[in-house]
Every structure is written in structure tokens, then in C-alpha cells.
Amino acid sequence: MGIGGTGMRCIESLIHLCAMGMFDDTEIHLLALDTDKNNGNFSRLKEVKEAYVNAKNLDKANRTSLTDTFFSADIKYYEFSPNYEKKSTFNDVFNYGNTKYNNPEEADLADLVLTDNVENFNLRHGYRAQTHLGSMMMYHSIIEAARSRMDNELKQFLQVLIQACNGGSDPKVFILGSVFGGTGASSIPIIPQAISEAASIMSNGAANILGRAYFASTLLTAYFSFKAPSAEELKDQKVIATSDKFALNSQVAMMFYDDDTTVKNTYQRFYMMGTDGQGWDPMVREKDKITKTITGGGEQKNDSHYIELLAASAALDFYNCDIAHLKENKSAGETDYVYRAVDGSGRFEFKDFVGNKDNYDKDFAKKFGMLIAFSFLCNDPDIDFVESVRCNKQKEIT
């Protein structure tokens, strides 16, 4: 599951790992979850996904998992966005006016923990680093989607998970997202309970996702910064996430994940990662065109960063993790906290992404290099490499 803008880019990297052939003979169910359905990163992810599945086969029925080849994993893709089109603020969703009249104690509780600006900013571009609001809103949206009589892709994803759990297998659920922003940071703590409750609703109590599935997540800390909003923008938008708070958000989040008992009882493994600073600007190539703080929408199309590939590699590690160890953690209520240290030079080796057990780093390096070479050949403007191979004209590469 990829959640929020960072989660979308991490899923992109995961799809590239699949294209390399790192998930042989595997069926992967990918759920992209974001409040901002028009986000540029969300759109780019869908383009990458379409390119991948069409490379396997234009006919959906003929797509299958393979071994020892590019595009080996069979990806099943789903997406879900809470509907904030008609009710776009917390007060609208909460029906604050009627609630204040009919249940004043509930309205008083909301006023106690939420400022007026937080209650009234537009939710269509995400939760804007307001995790205390976002966790509640995302949980509510998932439960409402499960209760809906209308079919949706979240329910389709959960139905597959229910079947896996009830069928006696040991499904692994991996969450990709950050801990310093809004949607991902809000969702990571509540996702296991939310999808378990949603599955219980859908199955009339027959599904026990928390009891059967194994959960892991990235804890991706602040790694970029962006233009600070002006006073006029803050007045107009009410709430805007600012990157100068990301480091503090990350620190508080890591303290939470180290201390919270509920989280420890639901997750079997966390992958902690970050960079040594926030000097990277994800939209530097558009810098001359940007005249305002971009909170979301189609204009928000951040460049990719190597740490997103590292996050996708964490998903690969969890997929290969010994199930007996995860069972021990689950029964004991224990959580592994995993991190990868890099030497002082800042240089990354292939082993930093996948480890070097059984020469796995060499296999990764080979597949990485072969995919780059394949991409170069397919994009050569002078020859149609794919067509020449199809016609049996390409005998060797020189």
C-alpha cells in the first residue's frame, strides 16, 4: 500500500523493481491511497503502472507472473481516495452545525483538539501535516467505503486480502509512506486496524485480518524542502504544511513509533530511513515557473529520490522475510526496527539496497544494469529494437 504523495513515488520505485525482475513468480496487489486524487504524482504513478501491465500483455486475462525475465511480477492495481468533492472540510464531513445543536459535547471535543483553521481548510489536497485530524478522517473514510453498497477498488483489494487470510495463507501487508507530512503520516498508525475493521464489516465478522496478516511499514523521515508560503497564501488556504517543521514532525513521529503499544502490537517490522538533511528540492526543475506554494493537485509532480527506491527495497526485504520470525514477533507482540547505515562517503552500493546474503546484491546489480541497457535500446531513436527482435532480425547487440 502506498499512502500520500511520498507513498505514490515509492510505489513507482516498487514497479521499477518489478520491471527489473526482482519479484519473480509473484502476484502483487498494489493499493494507492491518497486524498488528493488529482495529484500529479498520483497521475504519474498510473502512467507507470499502465506501461508496466501493458508491457506484460495488452489483454488483462493473459497477464501472469513469470520467472527469470523482466516484468516478472503480476501486478494487480487498485486505488482509493476519500470523497471530499461535496464535503471538503472537517466541519462539512462532521456536520458541525447540526452536531453542535444535537450533540454539543461532541462539538466541544472537536473544538478542544482542533483549531478553527484546521476544522475549515480544504481536505482535497490532503491533511497538510495535521495528523491528529488525518488519522480520524482516513479511518472514517475506509470504514464508510466498506459499508457502502457501491463497489469500489478498496473493497476489491480487501476482498483479496480476506480470501488470502481465510484460505490459510500468510499474507504480508507493506505500507509505503512518510512520517513527516499529512496523509501518509496520518494513515500509517491506523491502517492495520482500519482495514481489519473494514474487512470484518464486509465479511459479517468472518475475517480476522489483524490475526492472520503480517504488517510492516517504512518510517520515512524528512528528506526534502520547498518554498515557504506567504502570509497571503496562509490566510487564503488556512493551513499549509511547511517544510521547516518536517524535521520536528519526524522526531516526534519516531518517538511515537518507539513507544506506542498499539502500534507495536499490530506491526511486525518497521524500516527506519531518512537523509542527513533537507537540502533537496523535489521541484527544482520547475523552480522558475513556480510563483506560489503548491499544496497539491496536478501541479504537484515531485521528482524521484533515491530514498524512494530504498523504501521499495524495504518492501522487497519484507516479502523475503522468514515467516517463522514474523509469527514469533506477532505472538509476542514484538516489532523489529530495521535500518541501513551508509558509510561516511555517502556512496551507495547495491548491497545497501538489498543486502549481500547469498550474493543477492550481485543479482540486483545484474538486473538493474540489464534493465538500464534494455531501456536504452528500446529508446534508441535510430532503431526499433523491439520490432527487430519480434521479426527475428536482431541477432546480437554490438
mmCIF file of C-alpha atoms in Angstrom:
data_model
loop_
_atom_site.group_PDB
_atom_site.id
_atom_site.type_symbol
_atom_site.label_atom_id
_atom_site.label_comp_id
_atom_site.label_asym_id
_atom_site.label_seq_id
_atom_site.Cartn_x
_atom_site.Cartn_y
_atom_site.Cartn_z
ATOM 1 C CA MET A 1 0.000 0.000 0.000
ATOM 2 C CA GLY A 2 1.322 3.421 -0.948
ATOM 3 C CA ILE A 3 -0.138 6.334 1.001
ATOM 4 C CA GLY A 4 0.164 10.039 0.246
ATOM 5 C CA GLY A 5 2.482 11.780 -2.200
ATOM 6 C CA THR A 6 5.631 10.071 -0.939
ATOM 7 C CA GLY A 7 3.827 6.727 -0.997
ATOM 8 C CA MET A 8 2.913 7.248 -4.663
ATOM 9 C CA ARG A 9 6.560 7.794 -5.588
ATOM 10 C CA CYS A 10 7.639 4.767 -3.519
ATOM 11 C CA ILE A 11 5.155 2.605 -5.443
ATOM 12 C CA GLU A 12 6.694 3.932 -8.666
ATOM 13 C CA SER A 13 10.060 2.638 -7.461
ATOM 14 C CA LEU A 14 8.481 -0.686 -6.492
ATOM 15 C CA ILE A 15 7.108 -1.060 -10.018
ATOM 16 C CA HIS A 16 10.615 -0.427 -11.368
ATOM 17 C CA LEU A 17 11.896 -3.245 -9.116
ATOM 18 C CA CYS A 18 9.198 -5.453 -10.614
ATOM 19 C CA ALA A 19 10.317 -4.407 -14.094
ATOM 20 C CA MET A 20 13.885 -5.486 -13.200
ATOM 21 C CA GLY A 21 12.546 -8.931 -12.311
ATOM 22 C CA MET A 22 13.140 -8.712 -8.544
ATOM 23 C CA PHE A 23 9.725 -10.217 -7.710
ATOM 24 C CA ASP A 24 9.822 -13.442 -9.716
ATOM 25 C CA ASP A 25 6.760 -15.695 -9.786
ATOM 26 C CA THR A 26 4.798 -13.274 -7.600
ATOM 27 C CA GLU A 27 1.340 -11.727 -7.697
ATOM 28 C CA ILE A 28 1.426 -8.287 -6.098
ATOM 29 C CA HIS A 29 -1.698 -6.383 -5.120
ATOM 30 C CA LEU A 30 -0.930 -2.644 -5.023
ATOM 31 C CA LEU A 31 -3.303 -0.180 -3.367
ATOM 32 C CA ALA A 32 -2.597 3.517 -3.982
ATOM 33 C CA LEU A 33 -4.320 5.577 -1.313
ATOM 34 C CA ASP A 34 -4.347 9.373 -1.362
ATOM 35 C CA THR A 35 -6.808 12.130 -0.508
ATOM 36 C CA ASP A 36 -5.652 14.180 -3.498
ATOM 37 C CA LYS A 37 -6.872 12.134 -6.460
ATOM 38 C CA ASN A 38 -5.762 14.808 -8.929
ATOM 39 C CA ASN A 39 -2.202 14.961 -7.578
ATOM 40 C CA GLY A 40 0.494 14.983 -10.254
ATOM 41 C CA ASN A 41 2.425 12.166 -8.569
ATOM 42 C CA PHE A 42 -0.768 10.086 -8.467
ATOM 43 C CA SER A 43 -1.213 10.641 -12.206
ATOM 44 C CA ARG A 44 2.411 9.751 -12.957
ATOM 45 C CA LEU A 45 2.098 6.552 -10.927
ATOM 46 C CA LYS A 46 -0.887 5.497 -13.039
ATOM 47 C CA GLU A 47 1.125 6.131 -16.206
ATOM 48 C CA VAL A 48 3.976 3.938 -14.925
ATOM 49 C CA LYS A 49 1.530 1.226 -13.849
ATOM 50 C CA GLU A 50 -0.180 1.234 -17.256
ATOM 51 C CA ALA A 51 3.168 0.980 -19.034
ATOM 52 C CA TYR A 52 4.105 -1.999 -16.856
ATOM 53 C CA VAL A 53 0.910 -4.031 -17.226
ATOM 54 C CA ASN A 54 0.711 -3.335 -20.964
ATOM 55 C CA ALA A 55 4.308 -4.496 -21.343
ATOM 56 C CA LYS A 56 3.210 -7.827 -19.873
ATOM 57 C CA ASN A 57 0.172 -8.181 -22.097
ATOM 58 C CA LEU A 58 -2.431 -5.865 -23.573
ATOM 59 C CA ASP A 59 -5.033 -8.481 -22.697
ATOM 60 C CA LYS A 60 -5.653 -8.375 -18.933
ATOM 61 C CA ALA A 61 -6.717 -12.023 -18.872
ATOM 62 C CA ASN A 62 -3.334 -13.156 -20.210
ATOM 63 C CA ARG A 63 -1.169 -11.373 -17.638
ATOM 64 C CA THR A 64 0.558 -13.807 -15.309
ATOM 65 C CA SER A 65 3.593 -13.995 -13.054
ATOM 66 C CA LEU A 66 6.849 -15.190 -14.639
ATOM 67 C CA THR A 67 10.399 -16.152 -13.624
ATOM 68 C CA ASP A 68 13.858 -15.030 -14.798
ATOM 69 C CA THR A 69 12.671 -12.207 -17.001
ATOM 70 C CA PHE A 70 11.832 -8.524 -16.980
ATOM 71 C CA PHE A 71 8.330 -7.603 -15.778
ATOM 72 C CA SER A 72 8.068 -10.908 -13.937
ATOM 73 C CA ALA A 73 5.575 -9.937 -11.208
ATOM 74 C CA ASP A 74 1.875 -9.886 -11.987
ATOM 75 C CA ILE A 75 0.666 -6.533 -10.623
ATOM 76 C CA LYS A 76 -2.964 -6.047 -9.642
ATOM 77 C CA TYR A 77 -3.569 -2.337 -9.097
ATOM 78 C CA TYR A 78 -6.230 -0.603 -7.012
ATOM 79 C CA GLU A 79 -6.721 2.955 -5.851
ATOM 80 C CA PHE A 80 -8.832 4.727 -3.273
ATOM 81 C CA SER A 81 -9.396 8.383 -2.445
ATOM 82 C CA PRO A 82 -11.791 9.671 0.213
ATOM 83 C CA ASN A 83 -14.549 11.687 -1.427
ATOM 84 C CA TYR A 84 -14.140 15.317 -0.429
ATOM 85 C CA GLU A 85 -15.797 16.780 -3.513
ATOM 86 C CA LYS A 86 -19.099 17.809 -1.898
ATOM 87 C CA LYS A 87 -17.982 17.897 1.731
ATOM 88 C CA SER A 88 -14.481 19.315 1.606
ATOM 89 C CA THR A 89 -13.787 20.385 5.201
ATOM 90 C CA PHE A 90 -13.867 18.652 8.565
ATOM 91 C CA ASN A 91 -16.899 20.720 9.582
ATOM 92 C CA ASP A 92 -18.747 19.649 6.430
ATOM 93 C CA VAL A 93 -17.957 15.953 6.940
ATOM 94 C CA PHE A 94 -18.678 16.148 10.671
ATOM 95 C CA ASN A 95 -21.897 18.131 10.030
ATOM 96 C CA TYR A 96 -20.676 20.531 12.666
ATOM 97 C CA GLY A 97 -23.732 22.810 12.696
ATOM 98 C CA ASN A 98 -26.210 20.045 13.483
ATOM 99 C CA THR A 99 -23.777 18.294 15.810
ATOM 100 C CA LYS A 100 -23.277 21.436 17.875
ATOM 101 C CA TYR A 101 -27.040 21.633 18.316
ATOM 102 C CA ASN A 102 -27.868 17.922 18.803
ATOM 103 C CA ASN A 103 -24.656 16.665 20.447
ATOM 104 C CA PRO A 104 -22.873 19.703 21.872
ATOM 105 C CA GLU A 105 -20.404 17.583 23.855
ATOM 106 C CA GLU A 106 -19.061 16.067 20.608
ATOM 107 C CA ALA A 107 -18.669 19.515 19.064
ATOM 108 C CA ASP A 108 -16.920 20.736 22.221
ATOM 109 C CA LEU A 109 -14.482 17.815 21.991
ATOM 110 C CA ALA A 110 -13.699 18.680 18.360
ATOM 111 C CA ASP A 111 -13.133 22.323 19.308
ATOM 112 C CA LEU A 112 -10.817 21.232 22.103
ATOM 113 C CA VAL A 113 -8.357 19.409 19.829
ATOM 114 C CA LEU A 114 -8.851 21.242 16.507
ATOM 115 C CA THR A 115 -8.388 24.926 15.769
ATOM 116 C CA ASP A 116 -10.893 26.805 13.651
ATOM 117 C CA ASN A 117 -8.472 26.819 10.693
ATOM 118 C CA VAL A 118 -7.967 23.047 10.932
ATOM 119 C CA GLU A 119 -11.713 22.483 11.023
ATOM 120 C CA ASN A 120 -12.226 24.564 7.883
ATOM 121 C CA PHE A 121 -9.316 24.009 5.466
ATOM 122 C CA ASN A 122 -9.951 22.163 2.183
ATOM 123 C CA LEU A 123 -9.232 18.438 2.522
ATOM 124 C CA ARG A 124 -8.926 17.775 -1.212
ATOM 125 C CA HIS A 125 -5.153 18.369 -1.123
ATOM 126 C CA GLY A 126 -4.546 16.130 1.870
ATOM 127 C CA TYR A 127 -4.278 16.563 5.609
ATOM 128 C CA ARG A 128 -1.422 19.114 5.468
ATOM 129 C CA ALA A 129 0.635 17.714 8.371
ATOM 130 C CA GLN A 130 -2.420 17.722 10.691
ATOM 131 C CA THR A 131 -2.035 14.081 11.697
ATOM 132 C CA HIS A 132 -4.413 14.324 14.662
ATOM 133 C CA LEU A 133 -7.146 15.205 12.164
ATOM 134 C CA GLY A 134 -5.928 12.965 9.329
ATOM 135 C CA SER A 135 -5.863 9.710 11.320
ATOM 136 C CA MET A 136 -9.501 10.131 12.293
ATOM 137 C CA MET A 137 -10.603 11.214 8.804
ATOM 138 C CA MET A 138 -8.791 8.384 6.993
ATOM 139 C CA TYR A 139 -10.119 5.743 9.401
ATOM 140 C CA HIS A 140 -13.635 7.124 8.911
ATOM 141 C CA SER A 141 -13.264 7.110 5.100
ATOM 142 C CA ILE A 142 -12.086 3.479 4.994
ATOM 143 C CA ILE A 143 -14.928 2.294 7.230
ATOM 144 C CA GLU A 144 -17.509 4.245 5.211
ATOM 145 C CA ALA A 145 -16.179 2.756 1.972
ATOM 146 C CA ALA A 146 -16.542 -0.742 3.431
ATOM 147 C CA ARG A 147 -20.130 -0.024 4.475
ATOM 148 C CA SER A 148 -21.076 1.465 1.117
ATOM 149 C CA ARG A 149 -23.410 -0.519 -1.122
ATOM 150 C CA MET A 150 -21.424 0.770 -4.081
ATOM 151 C CA ASP A 151 -18.472 -1.277 -5.281
ATOM 152 C CA ASN A 152 -15.075 0.398 -5.038
ATOM 153 C CA GLU A 153 -11.454 -0.636 -5.535
ATOM 154 C CA LEU A 154 -10.690 -0.515 -1.809
ATOM 155 C CA LYS A 155 -13.329 -3.210 -1.266
ATOM 156 C CA GLN A 156 -11.878 -5.222 -4.150
ATOM 157 C CA PHE A 157 -8.420 -5.027 -2.565
ATOM 158 C CA LEU A 158 -9.785 -6.031 0.841
ATOM 159 C CA GLN A 159 -11.738 -8.928 -0.674
ATOM 160 C CA VAL A 160 -8.485 -10.394 -1.995
ATOM 161 C CA LEU A 161 -6.918 -9.961 1.448
ATOM 162 C CA ILE A 162 -9.922 -11.617 3.117
ATOM 163 C CA GLN A 163 -9.687 -14.588 0.757
ATOM 164 C CA ALA A 164 -5.960 -14.936 1.441
ATOM 165 C CA CYS A 165 -6.496 -14.897 5.208
ATOM 166 C CA ASN A 166 -9.460 -17.275 5.145
ATOM 167 C CA GLY A 167 -7.643 -19.548 2.710
ATOM 168 C CA GLY A 168 -4.935 -20.333 5.229
ATOM 169 C CA SER A 169 -2.097 -18.389 3.605
ATOM 170 C CA ASP A 170 0.098 -15.847 5.390
ATOM 171 C CA PRO A 171 -0.425 -12.546 3.543
ATOM 172 C CA LYS A 172 2.064 -9.738 4.076
ATOM 173 C CA VAL A 173 0.868 -6.136 4.020
ATOM 174 C CA PHE A 174 3.535 -3.481 3.492
ATOM 175 C CA ILE A 175 2.820 0.245 3.817
ATOM 176 C CA LEU A 176 4.897 2.837 1.964
ATOM 177 C CA GLY A 177 4.700 6.411 3.200
ATOM 178 C CA SER A 178 6.350 9.174 5.184
ATOM 179 C CA VAL A 179 6.015 10.149 8.846
ATOM 180 C CA PHE A 180 6.553 13.912 8.456
ATOM 181 C CA GLY A 181 3.694 15.006 6.173
ATOM 182 C CA GLY A 182 -0.069 14.620 6.193
ATOM 183 C CA THR A 183 -1.770 11.667 4.507
ATOM 184 C CA GLY A 184 0.951 9.052 4.984
ATOM 185 C CA ALA A 185 1.853 10.187 8.486
ATOM 186 C CA SER A 186 -1.823 10.145 9.457
ATOM 187 C CA SER A 187 -2.540 6.735 7.953
ATOM 188 C CA ILE A 188 0.404 4.507 8.923
ATOM 189 C CA PRO A 189 -0.659 4.242 12.610
ATOM 190 C CA ILE A 190 -4.282 3.333 11.863
ATOM 191 C CA ILE A 191 -4.145 1.312 8.636
ATOM 192 C CA PRO A 192 -3.952 -2.207 10.203
ATOM 193 C CA GLN A 193 -6.928 -1.552 12.479
ATOM 194 C CA ALA A 194 -8.864 0.316 9.785
ATOM 195 C CA ILE A 195 -8.588 -2.339 7.078
ATOM 196 C CA SER A 196 -9.200 -5.108 9.632
ATOM 197 C CA GLU A 197 -12.409 -3.437 10.800
ATOM 198 C CA ALA A 198 -13.422 -2.765 7.187
ATOM 199 C CA ALA A 199 -12.831 -6.431 6.286
ATOM 200 C CA SER A 200 -14.881 -7.517 9.298
ATOM 201 C CA ILE A 201 -17.755 -5.322 8.116
ATOM 202 C CA MET A 202 -17.557 -6.731 4.593
ATOM 203 C CA SER A 203 -17.465 -10.359 5.806
ATOM 204 C CA ASN A 204 -20.007 -10.023 8.626
ATOM 205 C CA GLY A 205 -17.308 -10.713 11.184
ATOM 206 C CA ALA A 206 -15.791 -13.748 9.448
ATOM 207 C CA ALA A 207 -12.466 -12.096 8.518
ATOM 208 C CA ASN A 208 -9.668 -11.553 11.028
ATOM 209 C CA ILE A 209 -7.051 -9.523 9.165
ATOM 210 C CA LEU A 210 -5.145 -8.461 12.274
ATOM 211 C CA GLY A 211 -4.946 -12.061 13.434
ATOM 212 C CA ARG A 212 -3.829 -13.570 10.115
ATOM 213 C CA ALA A 213 -1.855 -10.953 8.153
ATOM 214 C CA TYR A 214 1.630 -9.615 8.855
ATOM 215 C CA PHE A 215 2.274 -5.881 8.726
ATOM 216 C CA ALA A 216 5.353 -3.754 8.090
ATOM 217 C CA SER A 217 5.927 -0.154 7.062
ATOM 218 C CA THR A 218 8.539 2.382 6.146
ATOM 219 C CA LEU A 219 9.159 5.160 8.667
ATOM 220 C CA LEU A 220 10.451 7.626 6.115
ATOM 221 C CA THR A 221 11.640 10.863 7.726
ATOM 222 C CA ALA A 222 12.073 14.331 6.207
ATOM 223 C CA TYR A 223 14.254 14.387 3.100
ATOM 224 C CA PHE A 224 13.188 17.471 1.113
ATOM 225 C CA SER A 225 12.082 21.079 1.452
ATOM 226 C CA PHE A 226 10.057 23.519 -0.603
ATOM 227 C CA LYS A 227 9.131 27.181 -0.868
ATOM 228 C CA ALA A 228 7.552 28.622 2.276
ATOM 229 C CA PRO A 229 4.037 30.047 1.888
ATOM 230 C CA SER A 230 3.376 33.774 2.009
ATOM 231 C CA ALA A 231 1.158 35.397 4.629
ATOM 232 C CA GLU A 232 -1.499 35.905 1.948
ATOM 233 C CA GLU A 233 -1.415 32.211 0.996
ATOM 234 C CA LEU A 234 -1.762 31.172 4.633
ATOM 235 C CA LYS A 235 -4.721 33.482 5.039
ATOM 236 C CA ASP A 236 -6.394 32.090 1.936
ATOM 237 C CA GLN A 237 -5.609 28.371 2.492
ATOM 238 C CA LYS A 238 -5.984 28.473 6.322
ATOM 239 C CA VAL A 239 -3.495 25.605 6.796
ATOM 240 C CA ILE A 240 -0.402 24.792 4.702
ATOM 241 C CA ALA A 241 2.264 22.237 5.590
ATOM 242 C CA THR A 242 5.674 23.928 5.805
ATOM 243 C CA SER A 243 8.917 22.022 5.353
ATOM 244 C CA ASP A 244 10.649 23.851 8.209
ATOM 245 C CA LYS A 245 8.533 21.730 10.584
ATOM 246 C CA PHE A 246 9.297 18.401 8.861
ATOM 247 C CA ALA A 247 12.370 17.566 10.961
ATOM 248 C CA LEU A 248 10.451 18.161 14.196
ATOM 249 C CA ASN A 249 7.487 16.178 12.848
ATOM 250 C CA SER A 250 9.858 13.315 12.062
ATOM 251 C CA GLN A 251 11.401 13.351 15.527
ATOM 252 C CA VAL A 252 8.031 13.315 17.292
ATOM 253 C CA ALA A 253 6.764 10.554 14.994
ATOM 254 C CA MET A 254 9.775 8.327 15.680
ATOM 255 C CA MET A 255 9.233 8.769 19.423
ATOM 256 C CA PHE A 256 5.617 7.708 18.924
ATOM 257 C CA TYR A 257 6.514 4.581 16.947
ATOM 258 C CA ASP A 258 9.093 3.628 19.562
ATOM 259 C CA ASP A 259 6.645 3.997 22.454
ATOM 260 C CA ASP A 260 3.065 3.280 21.348
ATOM 261 C CA THR A 261 1.851 -0.161 22.474
ATOM 262 C CA THR A 262 -0.987 -0.417 19.950
ATOM 263 C CA VAL A 263 1.350 0.175 17.023
ATOM 264 C CA LYS A 264 3.832 -2.381 18.349
ATOM 265 C CA ASN A 265 1.060 -4.965 18.649
ATOM 266 C CA THR A 266 -0.046 -4.515 15.034
ATOM 267 C CA TYR A 267 3.240 -4.098 13.141
ATOM 268 C CA GLN A 268 5.860 -6.834 12.998
ATOM 269 C CA ARG A 269 8.564 -4.727 11.349
ATOM 270 C CA PHE A 270 9.450 -1.071 10.752
ATOM 271 C CA TYR A 271 12.064 0.181 8.298
ATOM 272 C CA MET A 272 13.555 3.469 9.505
ATOM 273 C CA MET A 273 15.133 5.657 6.847
ATOM 274 C CA GLY A 274 15.980 9.239 6.043
ATOM 275 C CA THR A 275 18.701 11.561 4.798
ATOM 276 C CA ASP A 276 21.174 13.751 6.673
ATOM 277 C CA GLY A 277 19.406 16.930 5.603
ATOM 278 C CA GLN A 278 16.535 18.510 3.680
ATOM 279 C CA GLY A 279 18.579 20.349 1.063
ATOM 280 C CA TRP A 280 16.907 18.586 -1.867
ATOM 281 C CA ASP A 281 14.141 20.458 -3.703
ATOM 282 C CA PRO A 282 11.786 17.958 -5.406
ATOM 283 C CA MET A 283 10.565 20.568 -7.887
ATOM 284 C CA VAL A 284 13.833 22.338 -8.647
ATOM 285 C CA ARG A 285 13.409 21.802 -12.394
ATOM 286 C CA GLU A 286 10.173 23.813 -12.246
ATOM 287 C CA LYS A 287 11.613 26.443 -9.923
ATOM 288 C CA ASP A 288 11.434 29.306 -12.426
ATOM 289 C CA LYS A 289 7.758 28.556 -13.126
ATOM 290 C CA ILE A 290 6.612 28.300 -9.516
ATOM 291 C CA THR A 291 5.130 31.523 -8.165
ATOM 292 C CA LYS A 292 3.194 30.102 -5.205
ATOM 293 C CA THR A 293 3.292 27.296 -2.664
ATOM 294 C CA ILE A 294 1.855 24.180 -4.298
ATOM 295 C CA THR A 295 -0.299 22.268 -1.803
ATOM 296 C CA GLY A 296 -1.385 19.548 -4.232
ATOM 297 C CA GLY A 297 -3.312 18.966 -7.436
ATOM 298 C CA GLY A 298 -1.936 18.376 -10.901
ATOM 299 C CA GLU A 299 0.925 20.847 -10.436
ATOM 300 C CA GLN A 300 2.487 18.755 -7.667
ATOM 301 C CA LYS A 301 4.703 16.335 -9.550
ATOM 302 C CA ASN A 302 7.841 15.890 -7.445
ATOM 303 C CA ASP A 303 10.993 14.393 -8.915
ATOM 304 C CA SER A 304 12.053 10.949 -7.726
ATOM 305 C CA HIS A 305 14.673 10.464 -5.000
ATOM 306 C CA TYR A 306 16.954 7.511 -4.314
ATOM 307 C CA ILE A 307 15.407 7.029 -0.859
ATOM 308 C CA GLU A 308 12.119 6.055 -2.528
ATOM 309 C CA LEU A 309 13.956 3.174 -4.206
ATOM 310 C CA LEU A 310 15.392 2.297 -0.794
ATOM 311 C CA ALA A 311 11.836 2.248 0.584
ATOM 312 C CA ALA A 312 10.718 -0.052 -2.243
ATOM 313 C CA SER A 313 13.702 -2.287 -1.449
ATOM 314 C CA ALA A 314 12.417 -2.482 2.132
ATOM 315 C CA ALA A 315 9.185 -3.924 0.731
ATOM 316 C CA LEU A 316 11.274 -6.488 -1.151
ATOM 317 C CA ASP A 317 13.079 -7.380 2.088
ATOM 318 C CA PHE A 318 9.771 -7.850 3.913
ATOM 319 C CA TYR A 319 8.485 -10.035 1.081
ATOM 320 C CA ASN A 320 11.557 -12.275 1.519
ATOM 321 C CA CYS A 321 11.412 -12.190 5.329
ATOM 322 C CA ASP A 322 11.208 -15.537 7.125
ATOM 323 C CA ILE A 323 7.557 -16.161 8.007
ATOM 324 C CA ALA A 324 8.523 -18.082 11.155
ATOM 325 C CA HIS A 325 10.254 -14.984 12.526
ATOM 326 C CA LEU A 326 7.218 -12.829 11.774
ATOM 327 C CA LYS A 327 4.994 -15.345 13.545
ATOM 328 C CA GLU A 328 7.224 -15.148 16.620
ATOM 329 C CA ASN A 329 7.009 -11.356 16.610
ATOM 330 C CA LYS A 330 3.252 -11.439 16.172
ATOM 331 C CA SER A 331 2.619 -13.885 19.009
ATOM 332 C CA ALA A 332 4.979 -11.989 21.344
ATOM 333 C CA GLY A 333 3.718 -8.523 20.366
ATOM 334 C CA GLU A 334 7.219 -7.506 19.316
ATOM 335 C CA THR A 335 8.375 -5.291 16.462
ATOM 336 C CA ASP A 336 11.679 -5.262 14.557
ATOM 337 C CA TYR A 337 13.169 -1.814 13.905
ATOM 338 C CA VAL A 338 15.406 -2.130 10.857
ATOM 339 C CA TYR A 339 17.772 0.461 9.422
ATOM 340 C CA ARG A 340 20.626 0.553 6.920
ATOM 341 C CA ALA A 341 23.762 2.533 7.725
ATOM 342 C CA VAL A 342 25.787 4.098 4.910
ATOM 343 C CA ASP A 343 29.491 4.933 5.226
ATOM 344 C CA GLY A 344 30.756 8.476 5.618
ATOM 345 C CA SER A 345 31.395 8.930 1.903
ATOM 346 C CA GLY A 346 27.671 8.938 1.241
ATOM 347 C CA ARG A 347 28.200 6.454 -1.568
ATOM 348 C CA PHE A 348 25.613 3.717 -2.030
ATOM 349 C CA GLU A 349 26.476 0.177 -3.007
ATOM 350 C CA PHE A 350 23.987 -2.329 -4.379
ATOM 351 C CA LYS A 351 24.191 -4.192 -1.069
ATOM 352 C CA ASP A 352 22.805 -1.100 0.684
ATOM 353 C CA PHE A 353 19.510 -1.683 -1.105
ATOM 354 C CA VAL A 354 19.101 -5.455 -0.872
ATOM 355 C CA GLY A 355 21.864 -6.791 1.396
ATOM 356 C CA ASN A 356 24.539 -9.267 0.311
ATOM 357 C CA LYS A 357 23.198 -12.563 1.630
ATOM 358 C CA ASP A 358 23.630 -15.343 -0.972
ATOM 359 C CA ASN A 359 25.125 -12.731 -3.364
ATOM 360 C CA TYR A 360 21.736 -11.051 -3.630
ATOM 361 C CA ASP A 361 23.425 -7.694 -4.264
ATOM 362 C CA LYS A 362 25.149 -9.131 -7.346
ATOM 363 C CA ASP A 363 21.814 -10.402 -8.672
ATOM 364 C CA PHE A 364 20.299 -6.958 -8.055
ATOM 365 C CA ALA A 365 23.223 -5.219 -9.785
ATOM 366 C CA LYS A 366 22.887 -7.520 -12.802
ATOM 367 C CA LYS A 367 19.158 -6.963 -13.168
ATOM 368 C CA PHE A 368 19.490 -3.231 -12.557
ATOM 369 C CA GLY A 369 22.124 -2.911 -15.261
ATOM 370 C CA MET A 370 20.238 -5.099 -17.724
ATOM 371 C CA LEU A 371 17.074 -3.018 -17.334
ATOM 372 C CA ILE A 372 19.013 0.199 -17.974
ATOM 373 C CA ALA A 373 20.583 -1.340 -21.085
ATOM 374 C CA PHE A 374 17.186 -2.616 -22.232
ATOM 375 C CA SER A 375 15.683 0.855 -21.689
ATOM 376 C CA PHE A 376 18.485 2.419 -23.733
ATOM 377 C CA LEU A 377 17.901 0.003 -26.617
ATOM 378 C CA CYS A 378 14.134 0.471 -26.554
ATOM 379 C CA ASN A 379 14.523 4.254 -26.645
ATOM 380 C CA ASP A 380 17.236 4.387 -29.325
ATOM 381 C CA PRO A 381 15.914 6.866 -31.924
ATOM 382 C CA ASP A 382 17.792 5.140 -34.759
ATOM 383 C CA ILE A 383 16.441 1.585 -34.435
ATOM 384 C CA ASP A 384 13.206 -0.082 -33.412
ATOM 385 C CA PHE A 385 14.827 -2.684 -31.186
ATOM 386 C CA VAL A 386 11.596 -4.355 -30.053
ATOM 387 C CA GLU A 387 10.269 -4.695 -33.600
ATOM 388 C CA SER A 388 13.579 -6.062 -34.904
ATOM 389 C CA VAL A 389 13.574 -8.750 -32.194
ATOM 390 C CA ARG A 390 9.945 -9.584 -32.937
ATOM 391 C CA CYS A 391 10.852 -10.077 -36.605
ATOM 392 C CA ASN A 392 13.930 -12.147 -35.655
ATOM 393 C CA LYS A 393 16.276 -9.633 -37.281
ATOM 394 C CA GLN A 394 18.296 -8.709 -34.161
ATOM 395 C CA LYS A 395 20.839 -11.487 -33.642
ATOM 396 C CA GLU A 396 23.313 -9.720 -31.415
ATOM 397 C CA ILE A 397 23.932 -6.362 -29.827
ATOM 398 C CA THR A 398 27.131 -4.519 -30.719
#
